[in-house]
PDB file of C-alpha atoms in Angstrom:
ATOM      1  CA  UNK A 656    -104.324  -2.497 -66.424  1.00  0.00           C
ATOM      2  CA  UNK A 657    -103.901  -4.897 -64.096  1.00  0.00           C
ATOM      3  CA  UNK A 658    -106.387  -7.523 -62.424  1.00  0.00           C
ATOM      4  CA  UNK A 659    -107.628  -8.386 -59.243  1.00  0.00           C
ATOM      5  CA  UNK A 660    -108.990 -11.827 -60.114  1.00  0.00           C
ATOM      6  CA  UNK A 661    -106.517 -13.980 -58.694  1.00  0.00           C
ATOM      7  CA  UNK A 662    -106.656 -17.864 -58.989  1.00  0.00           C
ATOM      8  CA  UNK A 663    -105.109 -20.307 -55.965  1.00  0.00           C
ATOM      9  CA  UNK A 664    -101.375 -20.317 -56.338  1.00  0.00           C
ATOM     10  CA  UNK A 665     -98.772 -20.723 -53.641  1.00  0.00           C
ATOM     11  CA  UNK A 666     -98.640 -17.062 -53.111  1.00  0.00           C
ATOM     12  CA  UNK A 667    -102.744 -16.983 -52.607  1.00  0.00           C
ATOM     13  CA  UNK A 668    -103.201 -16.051 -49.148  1.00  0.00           C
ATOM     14  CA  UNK A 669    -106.913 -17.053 -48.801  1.00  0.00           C
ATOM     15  CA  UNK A 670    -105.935 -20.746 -49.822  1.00  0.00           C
ATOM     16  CA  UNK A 671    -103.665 -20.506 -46.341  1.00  0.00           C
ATOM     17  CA  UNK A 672    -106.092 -18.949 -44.449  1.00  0.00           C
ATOM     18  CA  UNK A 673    -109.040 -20.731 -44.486  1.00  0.00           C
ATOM     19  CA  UNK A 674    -109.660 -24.460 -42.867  1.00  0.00           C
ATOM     20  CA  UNK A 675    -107.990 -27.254 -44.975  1.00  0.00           C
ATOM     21  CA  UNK A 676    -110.130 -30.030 -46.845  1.00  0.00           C
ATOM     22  CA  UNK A 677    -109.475 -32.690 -44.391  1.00  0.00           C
ATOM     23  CA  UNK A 678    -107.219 -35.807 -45.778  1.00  0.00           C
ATOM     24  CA  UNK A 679    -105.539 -38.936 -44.249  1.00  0.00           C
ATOM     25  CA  UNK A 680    -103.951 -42.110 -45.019  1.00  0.00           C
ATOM     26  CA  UNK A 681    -102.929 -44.651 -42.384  1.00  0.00           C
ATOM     27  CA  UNK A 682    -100.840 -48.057 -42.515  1.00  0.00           C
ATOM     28  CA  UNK A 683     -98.165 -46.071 -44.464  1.00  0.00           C
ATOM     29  CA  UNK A 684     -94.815 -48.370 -43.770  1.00  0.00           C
ATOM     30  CA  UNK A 685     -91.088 -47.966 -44.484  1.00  0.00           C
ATOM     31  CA  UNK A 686     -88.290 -50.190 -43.667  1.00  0.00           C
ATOM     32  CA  UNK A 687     -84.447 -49.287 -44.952  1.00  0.00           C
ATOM     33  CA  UNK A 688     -85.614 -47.468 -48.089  1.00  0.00           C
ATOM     34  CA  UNK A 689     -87.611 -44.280 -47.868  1.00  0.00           C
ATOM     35  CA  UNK A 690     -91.434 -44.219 -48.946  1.00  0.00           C
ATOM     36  CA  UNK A 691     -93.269 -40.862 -50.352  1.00  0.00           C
ATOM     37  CA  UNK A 692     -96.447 -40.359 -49.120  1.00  0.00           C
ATOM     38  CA  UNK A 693     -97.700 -37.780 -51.682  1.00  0.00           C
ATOM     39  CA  UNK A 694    -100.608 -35.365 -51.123  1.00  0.00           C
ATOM     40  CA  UNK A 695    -103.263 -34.616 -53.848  1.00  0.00           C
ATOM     41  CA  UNK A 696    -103.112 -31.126 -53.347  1.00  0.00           C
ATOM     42  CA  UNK A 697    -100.440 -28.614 -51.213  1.00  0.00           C
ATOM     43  CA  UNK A 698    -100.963 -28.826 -47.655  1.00  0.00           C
ATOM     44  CA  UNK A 699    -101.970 -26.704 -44.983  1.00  0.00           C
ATOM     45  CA  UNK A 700    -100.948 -28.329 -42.010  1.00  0.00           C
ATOM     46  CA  UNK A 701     -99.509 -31.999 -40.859  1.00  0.00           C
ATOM     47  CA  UNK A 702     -99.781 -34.557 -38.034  1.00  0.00           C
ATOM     48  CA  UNK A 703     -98.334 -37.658 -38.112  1.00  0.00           C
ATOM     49  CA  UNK A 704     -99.168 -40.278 -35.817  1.00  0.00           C
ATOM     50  CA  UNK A 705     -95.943 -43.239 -35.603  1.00  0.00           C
ATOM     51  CA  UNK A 706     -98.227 -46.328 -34.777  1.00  0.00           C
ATOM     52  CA  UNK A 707     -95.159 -49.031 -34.228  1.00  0.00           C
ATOM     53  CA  UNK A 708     -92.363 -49.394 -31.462  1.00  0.00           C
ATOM     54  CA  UNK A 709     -89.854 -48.202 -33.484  1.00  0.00           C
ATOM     55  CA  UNK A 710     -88.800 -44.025 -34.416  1.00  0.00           C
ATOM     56  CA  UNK A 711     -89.774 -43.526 -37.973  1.00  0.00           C
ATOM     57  CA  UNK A 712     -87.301 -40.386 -40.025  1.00  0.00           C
ATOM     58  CA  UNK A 713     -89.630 -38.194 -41.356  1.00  0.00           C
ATOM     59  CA  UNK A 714     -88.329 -35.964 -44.238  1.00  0.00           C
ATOM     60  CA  UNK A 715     -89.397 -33.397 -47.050  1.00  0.00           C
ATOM     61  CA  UNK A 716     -87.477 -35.170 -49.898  1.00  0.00           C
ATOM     62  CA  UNK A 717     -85.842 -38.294 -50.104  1.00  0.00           C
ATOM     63  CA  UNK A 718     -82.168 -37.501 -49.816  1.00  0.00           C
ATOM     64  CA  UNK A 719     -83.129 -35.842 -46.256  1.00  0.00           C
ATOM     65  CA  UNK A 720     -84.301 -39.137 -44.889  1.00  0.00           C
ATOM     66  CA  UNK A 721     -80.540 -40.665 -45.814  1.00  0.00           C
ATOM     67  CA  UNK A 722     -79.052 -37.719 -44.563  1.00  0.00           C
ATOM     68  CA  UNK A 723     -79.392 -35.651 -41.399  1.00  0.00           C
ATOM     69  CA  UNK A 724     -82.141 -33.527 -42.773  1.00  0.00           C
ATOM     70  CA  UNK A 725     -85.631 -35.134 -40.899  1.00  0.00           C
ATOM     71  CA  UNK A 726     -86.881 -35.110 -37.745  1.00  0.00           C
ATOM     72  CA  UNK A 727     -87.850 -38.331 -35.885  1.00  0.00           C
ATOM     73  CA  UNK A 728     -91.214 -39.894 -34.335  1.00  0.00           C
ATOM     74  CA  UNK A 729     -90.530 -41.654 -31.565  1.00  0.00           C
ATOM     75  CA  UNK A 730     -92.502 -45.017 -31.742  1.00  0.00           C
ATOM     76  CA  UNK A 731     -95.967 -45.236 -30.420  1.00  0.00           C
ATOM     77  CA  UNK A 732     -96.174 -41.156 -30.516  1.00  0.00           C
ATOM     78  CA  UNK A 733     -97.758 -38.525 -32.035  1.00  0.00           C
ATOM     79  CA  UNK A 734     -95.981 -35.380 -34.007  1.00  0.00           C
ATOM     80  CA  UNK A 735     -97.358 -31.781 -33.468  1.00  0.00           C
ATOM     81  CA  UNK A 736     -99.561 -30.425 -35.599  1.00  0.00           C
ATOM     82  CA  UNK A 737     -96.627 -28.906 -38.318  1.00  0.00           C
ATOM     83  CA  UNK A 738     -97.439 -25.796 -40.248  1.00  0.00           C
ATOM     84  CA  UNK A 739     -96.237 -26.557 -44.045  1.00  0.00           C
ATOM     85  CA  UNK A 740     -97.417 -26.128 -47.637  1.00  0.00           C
ATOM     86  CA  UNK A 741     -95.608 -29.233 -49.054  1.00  0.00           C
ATOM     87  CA  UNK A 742     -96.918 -31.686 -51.910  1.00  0.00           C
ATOM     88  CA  UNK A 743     -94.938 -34.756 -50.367  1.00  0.00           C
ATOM     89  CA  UNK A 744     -93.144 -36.454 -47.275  1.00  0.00           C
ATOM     90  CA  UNK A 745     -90.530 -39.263 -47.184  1.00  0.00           C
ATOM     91  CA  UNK A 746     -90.696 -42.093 -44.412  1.00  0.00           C
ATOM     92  CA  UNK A 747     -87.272 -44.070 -43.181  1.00  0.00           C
ATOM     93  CA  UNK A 748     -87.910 -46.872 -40.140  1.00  0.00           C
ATOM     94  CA  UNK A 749     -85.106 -45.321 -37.844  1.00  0.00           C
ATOM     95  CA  UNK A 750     -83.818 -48.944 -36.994  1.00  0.00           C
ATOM     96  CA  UNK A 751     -82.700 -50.700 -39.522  1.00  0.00           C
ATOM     97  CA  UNK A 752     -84.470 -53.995 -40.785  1.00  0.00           C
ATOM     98  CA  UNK A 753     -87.341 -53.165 -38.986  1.00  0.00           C
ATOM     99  CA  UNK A 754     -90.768 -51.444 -40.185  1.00  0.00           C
ATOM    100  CA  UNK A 755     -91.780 -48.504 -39.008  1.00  0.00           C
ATOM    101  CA  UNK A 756     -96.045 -47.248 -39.584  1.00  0.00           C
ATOM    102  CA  UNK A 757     -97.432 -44.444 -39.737  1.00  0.00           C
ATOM    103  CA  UNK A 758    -101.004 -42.673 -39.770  1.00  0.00           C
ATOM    104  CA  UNK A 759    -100.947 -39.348 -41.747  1.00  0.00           C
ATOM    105  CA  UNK A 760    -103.944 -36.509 -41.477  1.00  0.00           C
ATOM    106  CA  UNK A 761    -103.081 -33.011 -43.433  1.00  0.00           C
ATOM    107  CA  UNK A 762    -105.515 -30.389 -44.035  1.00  0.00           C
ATOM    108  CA  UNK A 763    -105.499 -29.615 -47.821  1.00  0.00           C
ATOM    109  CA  UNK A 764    -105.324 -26.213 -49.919  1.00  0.00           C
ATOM    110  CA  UNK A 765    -107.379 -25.114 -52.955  1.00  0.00           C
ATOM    111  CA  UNK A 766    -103.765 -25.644 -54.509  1.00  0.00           C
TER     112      UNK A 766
END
């Protein structure tokens, strides 16, 4: 017979549905190699806030920061709040030689 008592997983509905544990880390920088910024738990939600003059690449792995798969912060700009159950992101300065910042604030799962 099966159960009903279901623990947090990625396929727990309830851990997407209620408000994420607030989390940030700022000063995160990046110049020509990528840097992880790594979550303690899976993510709700994403903002990142690009506090230099420069773009910074913004990716989900490594590779897509080298590649074509990111999206970019502008310098001096602010992203939209993004939607996403991920563990991890990968920073790239857009220019480069020169160092990119950024300010990240997720809202955290029970996962």
């Amino acid at each position: 017979m099966g159960s009903w008592n279901l623990s947090p997983g990625l396929n727990h509905v309830g851990a997407f549905q209620s408000s994420g544990q607030p989390w940030c880390s700022g000063g995160n920088t990046s110049t020509n190699t990528a840097a992880r910024i790594a979550f303690p738990k899976v993510t709700r939600w994403i903002v990142i806030t690009n506090t230099s003059a420069n773009a910074v690449k913004v990716g989900f792995s490594s590779a897509g920061t080298g590649g074509s798969n990111y999206f970019t912060v502008a310098g001096n700009t602010t992203s939209p709040r993004l939607e996403v159950k991920i563990s991890a992101i990968w920073i790239k300065s857009a220019v480069d030689g020169n160092a990119a910042t950024v300010d990240v604030v997720a809202g955290l799962t029970a996962i």
